[in-house]
CSV table of C-alpha atoms and ligand atoms in Angstrom, one decimal:
chain,number,residue,atom,x,y,z
A,1,MET,CA,93.5,90.7,131.4
A,2,GLN,CA,94.7,94.2,130.8
A,3,ARG,CA,98.4,95.1,130.8
A,4,VAL,CA,99.5,98.0,132.9
A,5,ALA,CA,102.7,99.9,132.9
A,6,SER,CA,104.7,99.3,136.0
A,7,GLU,CA,104.9,102.9,136.9
A,8,THR,CA,101.2,103.0,137.5
A,9,THR,CA,101.7,101.1,140.6
A,10,PRO,CA,103.6,103.3,143.1
A,11,TYR,CA,105.7,101.9,145.9
A,12,ASN,CA,103.5,101.1,148.8
A,13,PRO,CA,105.6,100.9,152.0
A,14,SER,CA,102.7,99.1,153.9
A,15,MET,CA,102.6,96.4,151.2
A,16,ARG,CA,104.7,93.3,152.3
A,17,ILE,CA,105.4,90.6,149.9
A,18,LEU,CA,107.0,87.3,150.8
A,19,ILE,CA,108.9,85.6,148.1
A,20,ALA,CA,109.9,81.9,148.0
A,21,ASN,CA,110.5,79.2,145.5
A,22,ASP,CA,111.4,75.4,145.4
A,23,ASP,CA,114.4,75.6,143.1
A,24,GLY,CA,116.7,77.0,145.8
A,25,TYR,CA,117.9,80.5,146.7
A,26,LEU,CA,120.4,80.7,143.8
A,27,ALA,CA,117.9,79.9,141.1
A,28,PRO,CA,117.6,82.5,138.3
A,29,GLY,CA,113.9,82.3,138.5
A,30,LEU,CA,113.9,83.5,142.1
A,31,ALA,CA,116.1,86.5,141.1
A,32,ALA,CA,113.6,87.2,138.3
A,33,LEU,CA,110.7,87.1,140.7
A,34,VAL,CA,112.4,89.5,143.2
A,35,LYS,CA,113.1,91.8,140.4
A,36,ALA,CA,109.5,91.6,139.4
A,37,CYS,CA,108.4,92.7,142.8
A,38,GLU,CA,110.8,95.5,143.3
A,39,GLY,CA,109.3,98.8,144.0
A,40,LEU,CA,105.9,97.4,145.0
A,41,GLY,CA,106.5,97.3,148.8
A,42,GLU,CA,108.6,95.6,151.5
A,43,LEU,CA,110.1,92.3,150.1
A,44,ASP,CA,111.2,89.4,152.1
A,45,VAL,CA,112.9,86.4,150.4
A,46,VAL,CA,113.0,83.0,152.2
A,47,ALA,CA,113.9,80.1,150.0
A,48,PRO,CA,115.4,76.6,150.3
A,49,GLU,CA,119.1,76.1,150.4
A,50,GLN,CA,119.0,73.4,147.9
A,51,ASN,CA,116.7,72.5,145.0
A,52,ALA,CA,113.6,71.0,146.6
A,53,SER,CA,111.4,70.5,143.5
A,54,GLY,CA,108.8,67.9,143.8
A,55,THR,CA,108.7,68.1,147.6
A,56,SER,CA,105.0,69.0,147.6
A,57,ASN,CA,103.7,70.3,150.9
A,58,SER,CA,106.1,68.4,153.2
A,59,LEU,CA,107.3,70.0,156.4
A,60,THR,CA,110.5,69.0,158.1
A,61,LEU,CA,109.5,67.7,161.5
A,62,ASN,CA,112.5,65.4,162.4
A,63,ARG,CA,115.2,67.8,162.9
A,64,GLY,CA,115.7,71.6,163.6
A,65,LEU,CA,116.1,74.0,160.7
A,66,SER,CA,118.9,76.5,160.1
A,67,VAL,CA,118.2,80.0,158.7
A,68,TYR,CA,121.0,81.7,156.8
A,69,THR,CA,121.3,85.1,155.3
A,70,ALA,CA,123.0,85.6,151.9
A,71,ALA,CA,125.0,88.6,151.1
A,72,ASN,CA,122.0,90.1,149.2
A,73,GLY,CA,119.9,89.8,152.3
A,74,HIS,CA,117.8,86.8,151.0
A,75,ARG,CA,117.3,84.2,153.7
A,76,TYR,CA,117.7,80.5,152.9
A,77,ILE,CA,116.7,77.5,155.0
A,78,ASN,CA,118.0,73.8,154.8
A,79,GLY,CA,114.4,72.7,154.4
A,80,THR,CA,111.5,72.5,152.0
A,81,PRO,CA,109.5,75.3,150.3
A,82,SER,CA,106.7,74.8,152.9
A,83,ASP,CA,109.2,75.1,155.7
A,84,CYS,CA,110.4,78.4,154.2
A,85,VAL,CA,107.0,80.0,154.2
A,86,HIS,CA,105.9,78.5,157.4
A,87,LEU,CA,109.1,79.7,159.3
A,88,ALA,CA,108.7,83.1,157.7
A,89,LEU,CA,105.1,83.5,158.8
A,90,PHE,CA,105.5,82.1,162.3
A,91,GLY,CA,109.2,82.8,163.2
A,92,LEU,CA,111.1,85.2,161.0
A,93,LEU,CA,108.9,88.0,159.8
A,94,GLU,CA,107.8,90.8,162.2
A,95,HIS,CA,104.8,91.5,160.1
A,96,ARG,CA,102.3,89.3,158.3
A,97,PRO,CA,102.8,89.5,154.5
A,98,ASP,CA,99.9,90.8,152.4
A,99,LEU,CA,100.9,88.5,149.4
A,100,VAL,CA,103.0,85.3,149.1
A,101,VAL,CA,104.6,84.7,145.6
A,102,SER,CA,106.5,81.6,144.7
A,103,GLY,CA,108.9,80.8,141.7
A,104,ILE,CA,109.6,81.4,139.1
A,105,ASN,CA,109.9,77.7,138.7
A,106,GLN,CA,112.0,75.9,136.2
A,107,GLY,CA,109.4,73.7,134.4
A,108,ALA,CA,105.7,73.7,134.1
A,109,ASN,CA,103.4,73.0,137.2
A,110,MET,CA,100.1,72.1,135.4
A,111,GLY,CA,97.5,69.4,135.7
A,112,ASP,CA,98.2,66.7,138.2
A,113,ASP,CA,101.8,67.9,138.6
A,114,THR,CA,100.5,70.7,140.9
A,115,LEU,CA,100.0,68.0,143.7
A,116,TYR,CA,103.8,67.3,143.7
A,117,SER,CA,105.0,70.9,143.1
A,118,GLY,CA,107.1,72.6,145.8
A,119,THR,CA,106.4,75.9,143.9
A,120,VAL,CA,102.7,75.6,144.3
A,121,ALA,CA,103.2,74.2,147.8
A,122,ALA,CA,105.2,77.4,148.9
A,123,ALA,CA,102.3,79.5,147.7
A,124,MET,CA,99.7,77.2,149.2
A,125,GLU,CA,101.4,77.4,152.6
A,126,GLY,CA,100.6,81.2,152.6
A,127,PHE,CA,97.1,80.5,151.3
A,128,LEU,CA,96.4,78.0,154.1
A,129,PHE,CA,97.1,80.7,156.6
A,130,GLY,CA,94.8,83.2,155.0
A,131,ILE,CA,97.2,85.1,152.8
A,132,PRO,CA,96.5,85.5,149.0
A,133,ALA,CA,99.3,83.7,147.1
A,134,ILE,CA,100.5,83.2,143.6
A,135,ALA,CA,102.8,80.5,142.1
A,136,PHE,CA,104.8,81.2,138.9
A,137,SER,CA,106.3,78.6,136.6
A,138,GLN,CA,108.0,78.6,133.2
A,139,VAL,CA,106.7,75.9,131.0
A,140,GLN,CA,110.0,74.7,129.6
A,141,LYS,CA,113.1,74.0,131.7
A,142,GLY,CA,116.3,75.8,131.0
A,143,TRP,CA,115.7,79.5,132.1
A,144,THR,CA,115.3,80.7,128.6
A,145,ASN,CA,113.5,84.1,128.7
A,146,VAL,CA,113.2,84.2,132.3
A,147,ASP,CA,113.3,88.0,132.2
A,148,ALA,CA,110.2,88.0,130.0
A,149,ALA,CA,108.5,85.6,132.6
A,150,GLY,CA,109.4,88.1,135.3
A,151,ARG,CA,107.6,90.8,133.4
A,152,VAL,CA,104.5,88.6,133.2
A,153,ALA,CA,104.8,88.1,137.0
A,154,ARG,CA,105.1,91.8,137.6
A,155,SER,CA,102.0,92.5,135.5
A,156,VAL,CA,100.0,89.8,137.3
A,157,ILE,CA,101.0,91.0,140.7
A,158,GLU,CA,100.3,94.6,139.8
A,159,HIS,CA,96.9,93.6,138.5
A,160,VAL,CA,95.8,91.8,141.8
A,161,LEU,CA,97.3,94.7,143.9
A,162,ARG,CA,95.6,97.4,141.8
A,163,ASP,CA,92.3,95.6,141.2
A,164,PRO,CA,91.9,92.9,143.9
A,165,PRO,CA,89.9,89.8,142.8
A,166,ALA,CA,86.4,89.3,144.0
A,167,ALA,CA,87.7,86.5,146.3
A,168,PRO,CA,90.1,88.4,148.5
A,169,HIS,CA,91.7,85.1,149.6
A,170,TYR,CA,93.0,83.3,146.5
A,171,LEU,CA,95.7,80.9,145.3
A,172,LEU,CA,96.7,81.3,141.6
A,173,ASN,CA,98.9,79.0,139.6
A,174,VAL,CA,100.5,80.8,136.7
A,175,ASN,CA,102.3,79.0,133.9
A,176,ILE,CA,104.2,81.0,131.3
A,177,PRO,CA,105.5,80.0,128.0
A,178,ASN,CA,109.2,80.5,127.5
A,179,ARG,CA,109.1,83.1,124.9
A,180,PRO,CA,110.8,86.6,124.6
A,181,ASP,CA,107.4,88.1,124.0
A,182,ALA,CA,105.8,86.3,127.0
A,183,ASP,CA,104.6,89.6,128.5
A,184,HIS,CA,102.6,90.3,125.3
A,185,LEU,CA,100.8,87.0,125.3
A,186,PRO,CA,97.1,86.7,126.1
A,187,ARG,CA,96.2,85.6,129.7
A,188,ARG,CA,93.7,82.7,130.0
A,189,ILE,CA,91.9,81.7,133.1
A,190,THR,CA,92.1,77.8,133.0
A,191,ARG,CA,91.3,74.7,134.9
A,192,LEU,CA,93.9,72.0,135.6
A,193,GLY,CA,94.2,69.3,132.9
A,194,ARG,CA,95.0,65.7,133.7
A,195,ARG,CA,97.9,63.4,132.9
A,196,HIS,CA,96.6,60.0,134.1
A,197,ALA,CA,100.0,58.4,133.3
A,198,SER,CA,103.6,58.5,134.1
A,199,GLU,CA,106.6,57.2,132.3
A,200,PRO,CA,108.1,53.9,133.8
A,201,VAL,CA,110.5,54.0,136.6
A,202,ILE,CA,114.1,53.7,135.3
A,203,ARG,CA,116.3,51.0,136.7
A,204,GLN,CA,120.1,51.5,136.9
A,205,VAL,CA,123.0,49.7,138.4
A,206,SER,CA,125.3,52.0,140.3
A,207,PRO,CA,129.1,51.9,140.0
A,208,ARG,CA,129.1,50.0,143.3
A,209,GLY,CA,126.7,47.4,141.9
A,210,ASP,CA,123.6,48.6,143.7
A,211,THR,CA,120.3,48.7,141.9
A,212,LEU,CA,118.9,52.1,141.8
A,213,TYR,CA,115.4,53.2,140.7
A,214,TRP,CA,114.6,56.6,139.3
A,215,ILE,CA,111.2,58.1,139.2
A,216,GLY,CA,110.3,58.5,135.6
A,217,PRO,CA,109.2,61.7,134.0
A,218,ALA,CA,105.6,62.7,133.9
A,219,GLY,CA,103.6,61.2,131.0
A,220,ASP,CA,101.9,63.3,128.3
A,221,ALA,CA,98.8,65.2,129.1
A,222,ARG,CA,95.8,63.0,128.6
A,223,GLU,CA,93.2,65.7,129.3
A,224,ALA,CA,94.4,68.9,127.6
A,225,GLY,CA,91.4,70.2,125.8
A,226,PRO,CA,90.1,73.7,125.6
A,227,GLY,CA,89.9,75.4,129.0
A,228,THR,CA,92.9,73.5,130.5
A,229,ASP,CA,96.2,74.9,131.5
A,230,PHE,CA,98.0,72.5,129.0
A,231,HIS,CA,95.9,73.8,126.1
A,232,ALA,CA,96.4,77.4,127.0
A,233,THR,CA,100.2,77.2,127.2
A,234,SER,CA,100.6,75.0,124.1
A,235,ASN,CA,98.6,77.7,122.3
A,236,GLY,CA,100.9,80.5,123.3
A,237,GLU,CA,98.9,81.8,126.2
A,238,VAL,CA,99.8,82.5,129.9
A,239,SER,CA,97.7,80.1,131.9
A,240,ILE,CA,96.2,81.3,135.2
A,241,THR,CA,94.4,78.6,137.3
A,242,PRO,CA,92.6,79.5,140.6
A,243,LEU,CA,93.2,76.7,143.0
A,244,HIS,CA,91.6,75.6,146.2
A,245,VAL,CA,92.7,73.1,148.8
A,246,ASP,CA,89.6,71.2,149.9
A,247,LEU,CA,90.0,67.7,148.5
A,248,THR,CA,86.6,66.6,149.5
A,249,ASP,CA,84.6,65.0,146.7
A,250,HIS,CA,81.6,67.2,147.4
A,251,ALA,CA,79.6,66.0,144.4
A,252,ARG,CA,79.6,62.4,145.6
A,253,LEU,CA,79.0,63.0,149.3
A,254,PRO,CA,75.3,62.0,149.0
A,255,GLU,CA,76.3,58.7,147.3
A,256,TRP,CA,78.8,57.9,150.1
A,257,ARG,CA,76.3,58.8,152.8
A,258,GLU,CA,73.8,56.4,151.1
A,259,TRP,CA,76.5,53.7,150.9
A,260,ALA,CA,77.5,54.2,154.7
A,261,SER,CA,73.8,54.0,155.7
A,262,LYS,CA,73.7,50.5,154.2
A,263,ALA,CA,76.9,49.3,155.7
A,264,PRO,CA,76.7,46.4,158.0
A,265,GLY,CA,77.3,47.0,161.7
B,301,MN,MN1,111.2,73.5,140.9
């Protein structure tokens, strides 16, 4: 992927970019992503009030949502990442965005983890309604070199705006190694790896004597060979995985039809 100086993409007042995340509206990664988008068009920021990592595609249906505006103009919602993008698209924004970007997440969203990711879900909410979308994550937690990750995001966003992909409707999952030179690392188009395993649940007794269970951390990657997101980032590359949402097992549809035709009744 070719790198392009930011000044080659002029400000386009008709370009509208919606920015969301799952770490909350105060997260350094959100500020880095806003900075990455500055000068490209009209920006709207709608993010969760609190950290909503791991909330996947959940929507809040059992209560009303409140929308607040921070001093910097960013809006925040007492809901999930998907709530934020959904409300933005169908309640808050006067115009439909041309692009939805999400992140920059604190921590990787690779392999099976993408199913749980609020960062990917926020982008996916835009994608589900026909808007191209990109999720950005830093591989290691801690916000080290988040500015460099922001420069990667800028470069990827400029690339898709300047040279739109053949598929005009896309969902990209970008994972960026935490390195000061991240914007000079090679970009690799990847597929999702697999983990297949999780660390055990952790049991604790609270100060009040109640037993609590904590979901354990994700296990090590089990399928992390060449071509996967795990492989790329562990080899010092920026991983870009095109995603789709259709969970149908297309390859096995004939087998299942055959099975169903033999079923009793
Ligand atoms: Mn997060």
